Coordinates of C-alpha atoms and ligand atoms in Angstrom, one line a residue:
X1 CA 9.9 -46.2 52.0
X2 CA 12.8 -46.4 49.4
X3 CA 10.0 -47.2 46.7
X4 CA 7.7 -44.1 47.7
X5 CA 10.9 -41.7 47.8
X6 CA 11.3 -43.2 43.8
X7 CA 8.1 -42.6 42.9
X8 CA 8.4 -38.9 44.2
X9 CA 11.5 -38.1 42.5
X10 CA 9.8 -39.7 39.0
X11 CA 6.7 -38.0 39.4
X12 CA 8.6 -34.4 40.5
X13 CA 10.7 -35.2 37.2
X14 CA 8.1 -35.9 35.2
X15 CA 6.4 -32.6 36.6
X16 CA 10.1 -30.8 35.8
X17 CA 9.9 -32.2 32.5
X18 CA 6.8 -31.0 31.4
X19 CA 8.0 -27.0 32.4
X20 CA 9.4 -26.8 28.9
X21 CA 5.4 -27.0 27.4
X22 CA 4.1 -25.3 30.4
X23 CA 6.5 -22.3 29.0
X24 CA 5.6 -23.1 25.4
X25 CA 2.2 -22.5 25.8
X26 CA 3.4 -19.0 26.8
X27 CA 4.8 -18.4 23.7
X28 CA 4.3 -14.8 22.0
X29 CA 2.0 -14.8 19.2
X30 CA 3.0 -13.9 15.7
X31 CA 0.1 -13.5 13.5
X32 CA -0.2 -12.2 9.8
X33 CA -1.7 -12.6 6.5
X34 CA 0.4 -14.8 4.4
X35 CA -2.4 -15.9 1.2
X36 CA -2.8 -19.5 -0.2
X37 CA -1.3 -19.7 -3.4
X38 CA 2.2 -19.0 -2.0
X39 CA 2.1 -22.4 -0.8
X40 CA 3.3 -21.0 2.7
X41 CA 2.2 -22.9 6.2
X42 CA 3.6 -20.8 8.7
X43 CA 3.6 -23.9 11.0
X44 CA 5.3 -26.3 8.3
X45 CA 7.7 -23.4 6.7
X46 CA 11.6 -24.0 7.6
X47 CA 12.1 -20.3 7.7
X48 CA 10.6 -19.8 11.2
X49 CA 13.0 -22.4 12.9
X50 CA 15.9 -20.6 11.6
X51 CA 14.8 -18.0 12.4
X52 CA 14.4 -19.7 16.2
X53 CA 18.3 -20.5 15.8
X54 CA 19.4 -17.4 14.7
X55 CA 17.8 -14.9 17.3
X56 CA 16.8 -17.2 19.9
X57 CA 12.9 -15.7 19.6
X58 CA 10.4 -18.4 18.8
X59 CA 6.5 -17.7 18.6
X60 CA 3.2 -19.2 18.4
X61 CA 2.7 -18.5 14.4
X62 CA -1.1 -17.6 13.4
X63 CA -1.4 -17.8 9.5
X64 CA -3.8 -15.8 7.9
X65 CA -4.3 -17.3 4.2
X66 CA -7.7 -15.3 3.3
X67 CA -7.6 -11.5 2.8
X68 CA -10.4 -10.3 3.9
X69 CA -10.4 -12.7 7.5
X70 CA -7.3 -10.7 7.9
X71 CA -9.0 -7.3 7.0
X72 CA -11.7 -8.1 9.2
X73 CA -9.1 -9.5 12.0
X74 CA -7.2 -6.5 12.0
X75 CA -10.1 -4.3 12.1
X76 CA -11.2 -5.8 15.2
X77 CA -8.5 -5.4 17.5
X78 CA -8.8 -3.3 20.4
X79 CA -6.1 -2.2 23.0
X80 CA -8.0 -4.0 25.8
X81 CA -8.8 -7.1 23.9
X82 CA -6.8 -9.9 23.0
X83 CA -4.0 -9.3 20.9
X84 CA -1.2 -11.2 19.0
X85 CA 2.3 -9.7 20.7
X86 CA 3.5 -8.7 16.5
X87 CA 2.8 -8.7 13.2
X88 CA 4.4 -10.3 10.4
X89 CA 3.3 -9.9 6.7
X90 CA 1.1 -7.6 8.3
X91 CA -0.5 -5.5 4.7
X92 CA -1.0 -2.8 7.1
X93 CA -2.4 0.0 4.9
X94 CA -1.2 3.4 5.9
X95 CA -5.0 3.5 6.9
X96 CA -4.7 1.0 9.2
X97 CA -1.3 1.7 11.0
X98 CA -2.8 5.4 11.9
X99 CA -6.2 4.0 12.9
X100 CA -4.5 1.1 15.1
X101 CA -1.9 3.2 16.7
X102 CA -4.2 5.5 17.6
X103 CA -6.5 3.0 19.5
X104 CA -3.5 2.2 21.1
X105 CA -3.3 -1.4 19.5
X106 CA -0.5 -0.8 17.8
X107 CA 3.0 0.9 20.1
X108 CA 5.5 3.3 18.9
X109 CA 8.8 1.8 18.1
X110 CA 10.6 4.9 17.4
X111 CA 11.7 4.6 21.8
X112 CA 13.3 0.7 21.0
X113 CA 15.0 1.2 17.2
X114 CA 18.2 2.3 18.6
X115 CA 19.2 -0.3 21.2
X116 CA 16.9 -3.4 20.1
X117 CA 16.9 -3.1 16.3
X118 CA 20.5 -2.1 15.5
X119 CA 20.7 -3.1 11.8
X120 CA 17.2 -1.3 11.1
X121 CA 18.7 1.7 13.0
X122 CA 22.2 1.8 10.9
X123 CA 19.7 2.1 7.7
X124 CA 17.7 4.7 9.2
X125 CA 20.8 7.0 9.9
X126 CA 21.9 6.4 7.1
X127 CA 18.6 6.9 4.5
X128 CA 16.6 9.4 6.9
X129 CA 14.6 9.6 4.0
X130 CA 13.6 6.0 4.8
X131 CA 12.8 7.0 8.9
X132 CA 10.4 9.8 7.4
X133 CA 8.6 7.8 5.0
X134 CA 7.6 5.7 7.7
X135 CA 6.9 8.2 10.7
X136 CA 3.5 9.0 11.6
X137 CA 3.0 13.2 11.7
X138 CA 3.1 12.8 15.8
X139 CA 6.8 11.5 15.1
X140 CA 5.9 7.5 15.8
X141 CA 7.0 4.7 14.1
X142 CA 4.3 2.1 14.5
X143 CA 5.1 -0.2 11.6
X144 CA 7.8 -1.6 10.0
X145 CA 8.4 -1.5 6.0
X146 CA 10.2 -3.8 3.6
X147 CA 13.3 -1.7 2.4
X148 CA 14.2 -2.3 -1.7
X149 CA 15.7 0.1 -3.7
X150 CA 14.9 -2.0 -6.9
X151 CA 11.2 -1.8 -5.7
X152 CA 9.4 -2.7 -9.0
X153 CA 9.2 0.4 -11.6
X154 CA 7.4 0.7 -15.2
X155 CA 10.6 1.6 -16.9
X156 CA 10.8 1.6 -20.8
X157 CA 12.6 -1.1 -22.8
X158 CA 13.5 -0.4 -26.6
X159 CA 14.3 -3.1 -28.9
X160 CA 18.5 -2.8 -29.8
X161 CA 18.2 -5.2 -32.5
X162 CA 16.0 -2.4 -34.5
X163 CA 18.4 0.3 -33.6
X164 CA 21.5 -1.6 -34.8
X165 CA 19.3 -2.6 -38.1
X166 CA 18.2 0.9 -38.8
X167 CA 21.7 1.9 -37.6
X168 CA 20.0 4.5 -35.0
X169 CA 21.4 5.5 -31.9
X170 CA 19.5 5.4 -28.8
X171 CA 17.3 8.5 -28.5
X172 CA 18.0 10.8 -25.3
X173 CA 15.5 13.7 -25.7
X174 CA 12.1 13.7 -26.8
X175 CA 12.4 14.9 -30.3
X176 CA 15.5 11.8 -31.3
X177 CA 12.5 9.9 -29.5
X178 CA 10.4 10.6 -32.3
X179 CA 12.4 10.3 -35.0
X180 CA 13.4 6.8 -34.0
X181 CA 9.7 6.0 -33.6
X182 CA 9.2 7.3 -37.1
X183 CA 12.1 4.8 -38.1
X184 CA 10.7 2.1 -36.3
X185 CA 6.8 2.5 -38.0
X186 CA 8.5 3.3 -41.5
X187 CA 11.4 1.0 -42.2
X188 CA 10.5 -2.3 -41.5
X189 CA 13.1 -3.1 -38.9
X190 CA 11.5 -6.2 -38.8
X191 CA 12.5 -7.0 -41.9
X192 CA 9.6 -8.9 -42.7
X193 CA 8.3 -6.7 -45.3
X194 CA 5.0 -5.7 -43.7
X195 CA 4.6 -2.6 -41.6
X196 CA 3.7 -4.1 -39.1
X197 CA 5.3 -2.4 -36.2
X198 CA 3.9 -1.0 -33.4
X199 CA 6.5 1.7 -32.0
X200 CA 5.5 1.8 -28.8
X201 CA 3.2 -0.2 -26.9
X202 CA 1.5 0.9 -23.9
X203 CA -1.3 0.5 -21.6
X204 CA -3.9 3.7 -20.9
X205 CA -2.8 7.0 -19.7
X206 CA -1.4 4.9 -16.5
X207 CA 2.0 3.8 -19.3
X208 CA 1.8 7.1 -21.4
X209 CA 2.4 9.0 -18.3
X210 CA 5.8 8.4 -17.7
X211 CA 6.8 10.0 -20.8
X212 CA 5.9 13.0 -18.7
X213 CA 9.5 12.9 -17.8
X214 CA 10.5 13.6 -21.7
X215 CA 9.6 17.3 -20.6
X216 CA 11.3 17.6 -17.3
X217 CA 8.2 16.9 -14.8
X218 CA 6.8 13.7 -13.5
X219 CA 3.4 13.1 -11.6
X220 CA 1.8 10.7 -10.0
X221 CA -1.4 8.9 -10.1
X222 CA -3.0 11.5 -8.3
X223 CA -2.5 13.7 -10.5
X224 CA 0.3 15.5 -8.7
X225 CA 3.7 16.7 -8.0
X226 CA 5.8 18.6 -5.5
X227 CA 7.5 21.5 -6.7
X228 CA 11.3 22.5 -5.2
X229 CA 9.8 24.8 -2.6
X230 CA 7.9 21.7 -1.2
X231 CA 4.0 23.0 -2.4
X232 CA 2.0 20.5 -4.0
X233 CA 0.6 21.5 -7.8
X234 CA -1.9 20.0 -10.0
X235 CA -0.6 18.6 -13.2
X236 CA -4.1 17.4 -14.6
X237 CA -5.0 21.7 -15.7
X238 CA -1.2 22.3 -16.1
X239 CA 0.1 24.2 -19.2
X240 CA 2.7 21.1 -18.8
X241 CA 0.0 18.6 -19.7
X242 CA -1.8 20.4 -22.5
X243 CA 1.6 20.2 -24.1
X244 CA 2.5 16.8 -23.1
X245 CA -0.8 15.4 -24.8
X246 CA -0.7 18.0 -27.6
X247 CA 2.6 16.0 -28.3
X248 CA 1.3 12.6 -27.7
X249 CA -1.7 13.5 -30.1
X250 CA 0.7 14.0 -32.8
X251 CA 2.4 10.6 -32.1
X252 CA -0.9 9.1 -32.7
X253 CA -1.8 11.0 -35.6
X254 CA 1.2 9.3 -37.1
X255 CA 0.7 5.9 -35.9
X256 CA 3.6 6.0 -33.7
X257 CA 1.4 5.3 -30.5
X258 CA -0.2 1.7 -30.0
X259 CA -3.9 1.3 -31.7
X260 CA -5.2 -0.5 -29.1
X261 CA -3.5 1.1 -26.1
X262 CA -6.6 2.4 -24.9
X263 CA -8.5 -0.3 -25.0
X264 CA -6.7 -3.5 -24.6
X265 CA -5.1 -4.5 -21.1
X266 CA -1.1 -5.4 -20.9
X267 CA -1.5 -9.3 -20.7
X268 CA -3.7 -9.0 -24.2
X269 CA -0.7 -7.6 -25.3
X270 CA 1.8 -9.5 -24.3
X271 CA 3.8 -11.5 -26.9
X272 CA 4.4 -15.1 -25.8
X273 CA 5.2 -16.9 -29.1
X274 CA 9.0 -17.1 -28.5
X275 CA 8.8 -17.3 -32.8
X276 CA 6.5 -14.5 -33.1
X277 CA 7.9 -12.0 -35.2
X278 CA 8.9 -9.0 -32.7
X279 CA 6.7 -6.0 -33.7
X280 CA 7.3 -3.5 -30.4
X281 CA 9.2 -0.6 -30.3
X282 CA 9.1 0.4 -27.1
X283 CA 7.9 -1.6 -24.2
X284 CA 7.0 -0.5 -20.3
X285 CA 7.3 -2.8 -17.3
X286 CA 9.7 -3.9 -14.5
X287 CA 11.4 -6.2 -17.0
X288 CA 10.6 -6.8 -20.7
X289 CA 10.0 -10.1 -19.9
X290 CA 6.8 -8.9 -18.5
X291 CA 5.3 -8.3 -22.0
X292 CA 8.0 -10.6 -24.0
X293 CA 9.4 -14.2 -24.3
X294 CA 12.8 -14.6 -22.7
X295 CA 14.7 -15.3 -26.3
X296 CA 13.1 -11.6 -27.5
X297 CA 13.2 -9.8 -24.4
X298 CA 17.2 -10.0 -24.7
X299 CA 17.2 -7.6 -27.4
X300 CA 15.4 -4.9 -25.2
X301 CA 17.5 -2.7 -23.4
X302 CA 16.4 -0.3 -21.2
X303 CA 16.2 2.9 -22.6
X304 CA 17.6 5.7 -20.3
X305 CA 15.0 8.9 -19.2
X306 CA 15.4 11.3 -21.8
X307 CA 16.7 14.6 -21.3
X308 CA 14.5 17.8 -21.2
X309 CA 16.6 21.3 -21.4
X310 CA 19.2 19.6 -19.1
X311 CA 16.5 18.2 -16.7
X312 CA 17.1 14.6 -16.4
X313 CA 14.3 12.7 -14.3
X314 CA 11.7 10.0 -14.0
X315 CA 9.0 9.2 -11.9
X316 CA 9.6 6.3 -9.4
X317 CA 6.9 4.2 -9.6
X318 CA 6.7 3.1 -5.5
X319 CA 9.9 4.5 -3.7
X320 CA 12.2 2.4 -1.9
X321 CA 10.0 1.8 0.7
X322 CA 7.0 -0.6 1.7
X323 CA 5.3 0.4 4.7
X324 CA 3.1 -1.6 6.9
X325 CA 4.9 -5.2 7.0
X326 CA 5.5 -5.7 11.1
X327 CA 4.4 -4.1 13.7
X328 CA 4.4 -4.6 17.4
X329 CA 1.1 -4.5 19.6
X330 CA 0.3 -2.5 22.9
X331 CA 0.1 -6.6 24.3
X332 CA 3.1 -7.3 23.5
X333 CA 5.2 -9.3 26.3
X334 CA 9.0 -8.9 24.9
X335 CA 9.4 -6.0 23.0
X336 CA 13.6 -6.5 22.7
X337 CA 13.3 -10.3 21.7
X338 CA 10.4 -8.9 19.4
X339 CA 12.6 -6.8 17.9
X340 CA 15.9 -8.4 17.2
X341 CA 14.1 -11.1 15.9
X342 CA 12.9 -8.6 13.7
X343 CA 16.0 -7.0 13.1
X344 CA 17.3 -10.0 11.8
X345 CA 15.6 -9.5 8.4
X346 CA 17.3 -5.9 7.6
X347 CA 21.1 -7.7 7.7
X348 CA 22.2 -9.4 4.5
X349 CA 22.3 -12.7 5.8
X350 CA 18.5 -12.4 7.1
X351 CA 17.6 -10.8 3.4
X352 CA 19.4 -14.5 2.1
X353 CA 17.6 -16.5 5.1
X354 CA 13.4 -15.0 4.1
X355 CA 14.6 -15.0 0.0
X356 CA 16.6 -18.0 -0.4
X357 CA 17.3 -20.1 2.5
X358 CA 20.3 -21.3 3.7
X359 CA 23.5 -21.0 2.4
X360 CA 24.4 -24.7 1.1
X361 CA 21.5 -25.9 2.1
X362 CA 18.8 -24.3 -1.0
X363 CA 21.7 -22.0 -2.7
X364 CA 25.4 -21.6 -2.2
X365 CA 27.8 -18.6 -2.8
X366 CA 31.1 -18.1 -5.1
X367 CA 33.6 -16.2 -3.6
X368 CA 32.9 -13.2 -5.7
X369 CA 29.7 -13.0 -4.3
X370 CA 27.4 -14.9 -6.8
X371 CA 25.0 -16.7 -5.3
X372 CA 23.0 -19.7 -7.2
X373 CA 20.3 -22.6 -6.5
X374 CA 20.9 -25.6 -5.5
X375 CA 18.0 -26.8 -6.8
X376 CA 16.3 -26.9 -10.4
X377 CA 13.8 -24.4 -11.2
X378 CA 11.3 -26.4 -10.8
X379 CA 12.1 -27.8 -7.6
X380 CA 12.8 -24.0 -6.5
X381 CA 9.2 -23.1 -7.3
X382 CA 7.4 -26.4 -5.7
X383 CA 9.7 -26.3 -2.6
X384 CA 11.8 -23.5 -2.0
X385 CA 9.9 -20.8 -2.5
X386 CA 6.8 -22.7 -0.7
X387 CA 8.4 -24.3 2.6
X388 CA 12.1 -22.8 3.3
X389 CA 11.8 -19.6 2.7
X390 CA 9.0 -16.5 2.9
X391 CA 9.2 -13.6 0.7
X392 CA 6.5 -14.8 -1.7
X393 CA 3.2 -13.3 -1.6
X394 CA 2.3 -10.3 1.0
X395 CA 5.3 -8.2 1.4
X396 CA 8.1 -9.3 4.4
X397 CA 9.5 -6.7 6.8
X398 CA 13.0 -6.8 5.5
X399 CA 15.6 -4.7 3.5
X400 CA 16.6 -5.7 0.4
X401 CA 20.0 -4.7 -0.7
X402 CA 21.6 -4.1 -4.4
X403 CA 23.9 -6.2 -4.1
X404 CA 21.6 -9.6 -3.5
X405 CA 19.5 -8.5 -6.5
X406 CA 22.7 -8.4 -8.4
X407 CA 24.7 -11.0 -7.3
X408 CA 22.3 -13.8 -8.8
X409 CA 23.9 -15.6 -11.5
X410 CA 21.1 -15.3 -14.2
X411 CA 22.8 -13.4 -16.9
X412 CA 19.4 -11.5 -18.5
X413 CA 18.2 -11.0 -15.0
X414 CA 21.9 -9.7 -13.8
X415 CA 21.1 -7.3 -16.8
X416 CA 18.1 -6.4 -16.1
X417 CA 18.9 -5.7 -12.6
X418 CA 22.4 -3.8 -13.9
X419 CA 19.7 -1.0 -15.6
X420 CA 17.5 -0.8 -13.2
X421 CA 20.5 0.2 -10.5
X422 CA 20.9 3.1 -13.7
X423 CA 17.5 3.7 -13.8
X424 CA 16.8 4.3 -9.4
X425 CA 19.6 7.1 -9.2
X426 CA 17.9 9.4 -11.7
X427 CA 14.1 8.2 -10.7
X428 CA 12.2 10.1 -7.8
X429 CA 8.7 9.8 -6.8
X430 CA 6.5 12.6 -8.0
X431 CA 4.8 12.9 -4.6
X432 CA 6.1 11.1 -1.4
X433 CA 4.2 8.9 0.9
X434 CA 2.0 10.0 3.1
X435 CA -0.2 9.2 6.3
X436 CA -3.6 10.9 5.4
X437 CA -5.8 11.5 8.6
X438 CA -9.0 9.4 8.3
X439 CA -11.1 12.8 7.4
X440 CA -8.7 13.3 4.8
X441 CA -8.6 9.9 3.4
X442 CA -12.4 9.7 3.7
X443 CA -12.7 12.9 1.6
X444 CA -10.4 11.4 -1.6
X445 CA -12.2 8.6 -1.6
X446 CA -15.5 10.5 -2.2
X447 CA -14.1 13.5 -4.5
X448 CA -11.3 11.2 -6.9
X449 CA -13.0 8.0 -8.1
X450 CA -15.4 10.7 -10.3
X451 CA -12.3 13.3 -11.0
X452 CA -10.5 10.5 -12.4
X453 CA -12.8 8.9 -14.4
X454 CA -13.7 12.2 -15.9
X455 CA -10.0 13.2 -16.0
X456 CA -8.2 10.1 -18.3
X457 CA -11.2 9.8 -20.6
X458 CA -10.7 13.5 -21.3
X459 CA -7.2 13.3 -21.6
X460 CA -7.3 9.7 -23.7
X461 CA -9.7 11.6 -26.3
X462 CA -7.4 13.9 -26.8
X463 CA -4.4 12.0 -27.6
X464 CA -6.9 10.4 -29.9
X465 CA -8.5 12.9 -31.3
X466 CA -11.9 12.4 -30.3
X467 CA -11.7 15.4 -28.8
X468 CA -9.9 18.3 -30.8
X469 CA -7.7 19.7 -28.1
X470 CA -8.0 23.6 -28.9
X471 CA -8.3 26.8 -26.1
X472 CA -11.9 26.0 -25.8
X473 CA -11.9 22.3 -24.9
X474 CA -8.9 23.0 -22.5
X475 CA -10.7 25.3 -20.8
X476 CA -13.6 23.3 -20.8
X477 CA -11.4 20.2 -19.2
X478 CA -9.8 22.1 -16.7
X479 CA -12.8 24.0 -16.0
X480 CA -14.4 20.3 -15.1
X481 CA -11.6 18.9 -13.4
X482 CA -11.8 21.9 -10.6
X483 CA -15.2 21.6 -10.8
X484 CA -14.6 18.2 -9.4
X485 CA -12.5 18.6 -6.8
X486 CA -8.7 19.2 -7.5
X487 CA -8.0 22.2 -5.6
X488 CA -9.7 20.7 -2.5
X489 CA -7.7 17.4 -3.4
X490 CA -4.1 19.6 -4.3
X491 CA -5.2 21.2 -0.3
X492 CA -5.2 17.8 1.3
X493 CA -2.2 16.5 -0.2
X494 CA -0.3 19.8 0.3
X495 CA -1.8 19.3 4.4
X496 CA -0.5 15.5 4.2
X497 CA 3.0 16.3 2.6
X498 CA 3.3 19.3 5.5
X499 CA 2.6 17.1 7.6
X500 CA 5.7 15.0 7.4
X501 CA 7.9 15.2 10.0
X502 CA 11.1 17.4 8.7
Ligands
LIG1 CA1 7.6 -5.2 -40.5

């Protein structure tokens, strides 16, 4: 009798024991698009498991590693099908988020942010800019963004070392602009006796534009900007622009401009050769180690926006927001654990736990604040950045502050970082983010691709040349780029920007 009462309790043990991955199996689901070459598996990736131990929310992880399976994934879902309970990595387009919230996959957060996502909510209070950016025009806030003020920009980088040889100071209006390029083509700063110098190099109309901000205005790549009273005008026909290339036609007429800026991409143009002779200028990009090798690109220095009749400004390349990183679905089962495990990602330590791991474990922190591998670089690019943390590859919900960006010990990036800080408090984007209804979006994409074909040819042969831009070719330019659809397009983007929530 004894022996049957022992062989209960073992097997009602055994049965108690296996709870735990009874419950397991009900796991939420986490599922997102995280692509190959990062190296990432989801199920293999150290981040996750802190992530367990810091919030106490574990999930089911579902990797995506192919970007159109995702695409196609995501396009699928329906409210009554079967759903993962959030999104991480999610590349939701603004598209997508509209189209999925509306079929009632995806929920409104804007309800939770307060009570469950308290660290996303200080940030929201205290940026509301940020809140609209990512608030659907019925006031709902179905997805998540990545937060970074030093979101990558195309700023300009002018070689120092040519200044200090042609002892020039750095140029802060269009016209000292000139005259330095005119130094820089003319006086061998180089110092190798040929004139070999390009002053500034650039890629297509897509670099040139912003030198827009030389003359006080910016635009996007639309085409457009918002004025101070909030309406939306067309910068392609503007008297602005006929001036703005006028003056960049006579840049190229005295070889100040890059000869093959038109038809050469950047990496073509790139200088790798750390004992190349330096021959540029000017150079744009987010660092100028993008187009330089790390022993030239120190003598770069990033050269302020110039000043226009006291009108200091420069176009911000993407904001300080990334929309469409997390979301939550209409299936979800724990919306609060959901959420703080969410949350996490928009305190510091979270932004050090996705970007660098743990604190003595992959990096470790002086007391001023410096933080620093642990690891070589090598071992930082086989391993860490593969398996202990996340924030390679498709974008992470997350925020981003200043200071970790500037608290990493690498000198040249600290500096590069330093300027860009400069460089974010006078930059603006030309036209905000948007959530175009699906008529609307359908619409550009019919009217633009031929507008802007049309459009930057026009505008490149006339900062060559190939065109003589006089009264009768303006007219004919703008005449063509209405012709094609502007005013309709300026109507929809005036529609989407009203559209914002105030
Ligand atoms: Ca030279």
């Amino acid at each position: 009798m004894r022996k049957v009462y022992v062989l209960l309790l073992a097997a009602l043990m055994a049965l108690l024991s296996c709870l735990p991955f009874a419950l397991a199996e009900e796991q939420m689901v986490l599922a997102g698009y995280d692509p190959q070459e990062t190296g990432h598996d989801w199920n293999n990736n150290l981040f996750f498991d802190r992530m367990v131990e810091k919030t106490g929310v574990s999930f089911e992880l579902r990797q995506f590693a192919d970007a159109e399976a995702w695409r196609l994934e995501k396009s699928g879902w329906q409210a009554d099908g079967e759903l993962p309970d959030a999104v991480f990595k999610a590349q939701l387009s603004s598209q997508e988020t509209l189209a999925l919230y509306e079929r009632g996959v995806l929920i409104d957060l804007k309800p939770y942010l307060q009570e469950h996502a308290p660290a996303f909510w200080a940030l929201m209070q205290e940026h509301p800019e940020w809140l609209r950016d990512i608030t659907l025009p019925d006031g709902a806030v179905a997805a998540l963004p990545l937060i970074d003020p030093l979101m990558s920009q195309n700023a300009m980088w002018i070689n120092t070392r040519w200044l200090r040889a042609l002892q020039l100071s750095t140029p802060t209006t269009a016209e000292e602009l000139a005259e330095v390029l005119r130094a820089f083509a003319t006086k061998d700063p180089n110092g190798n006796g040929r004139a070999d110098e390009v002053p500034i190099a650039f890629t297509g109309l897509w670099d040139l534009r912003f030198l827009q901000h030389a003359f006080g205005w910016i635009s996007n790549d639309y085409g457009v900007t918002v004025d101070g009273e909030g309406r939306v005008r067309d910068m392609l026909t503007s008297d602005e622009n006929r001036a703005f290339l006028t003056w960049l036609h006579d840049l190229w007429t005295e070889g100040l401009l890059d000869r093959t800026g038109f038809t050469l991409g950047s990496t073509s143009r790139a200088i790798t050769d750390s004992k190349a002779t330096p021959t540029y200028g000017i150079v744009f990009g987010p660092s100028p180690m993008n187009m330089l090798p790390s022993e030239m690109a120190g003598d770069y220095a990033l050269l302020m926006p110039l000043t226009s009749e006291g009108t200091q400004v420069y176009r911000s390349l993407l904001g300080e927001v990334r929309r469409g990183a997390f979301a939550v679905t209409s299936a979800c089962r724990d919306i609060p654990a959901v959420l703080r495990w969410v949350d996490y990602l928009y305190t510091e330590d979270g932004c050090f736990l996705a970007r660098s791991g743990l604190q003595g474990h992959e990096y470790e922190r002086l007391s001023d604040g410096t933080w620093y591998w642990l690891d070589s670089p090598e071992m930082v690019v086989d391993t860490v950045m593969k398996d202990m943390t996340i924030s390679d590859g498709t974008i992470i919900p997350g925020y981003t502050p200043v200071s970790y960006s500037l608290s990493f010990e690498d000198e040249a990036a600290k500096r590069v970082m330093t300027s860009l800080v400069s460089l974010a408090e006078i930059s603006r984007e030309a036209y905000p983010q948007v959530f175009l209804t699906a008529a609307q979006q359908a619409r550009v994409a019919e009217l633009w691709p031929a507008l802007t074909s049309y459009a930057e040819n026009a505008m490149a042969c006339f900062v060559t040349g190939d065109i003589a831009l006089t009264d009768e070719s303006w007219n004919a330019y703008t005449a063509r780029v209405r012709e094609l659809g502007m005013e309709e397009l300026v109507d929809i983007w005036q529609q989407a920007y009203d559209a914002r929530p105030q």
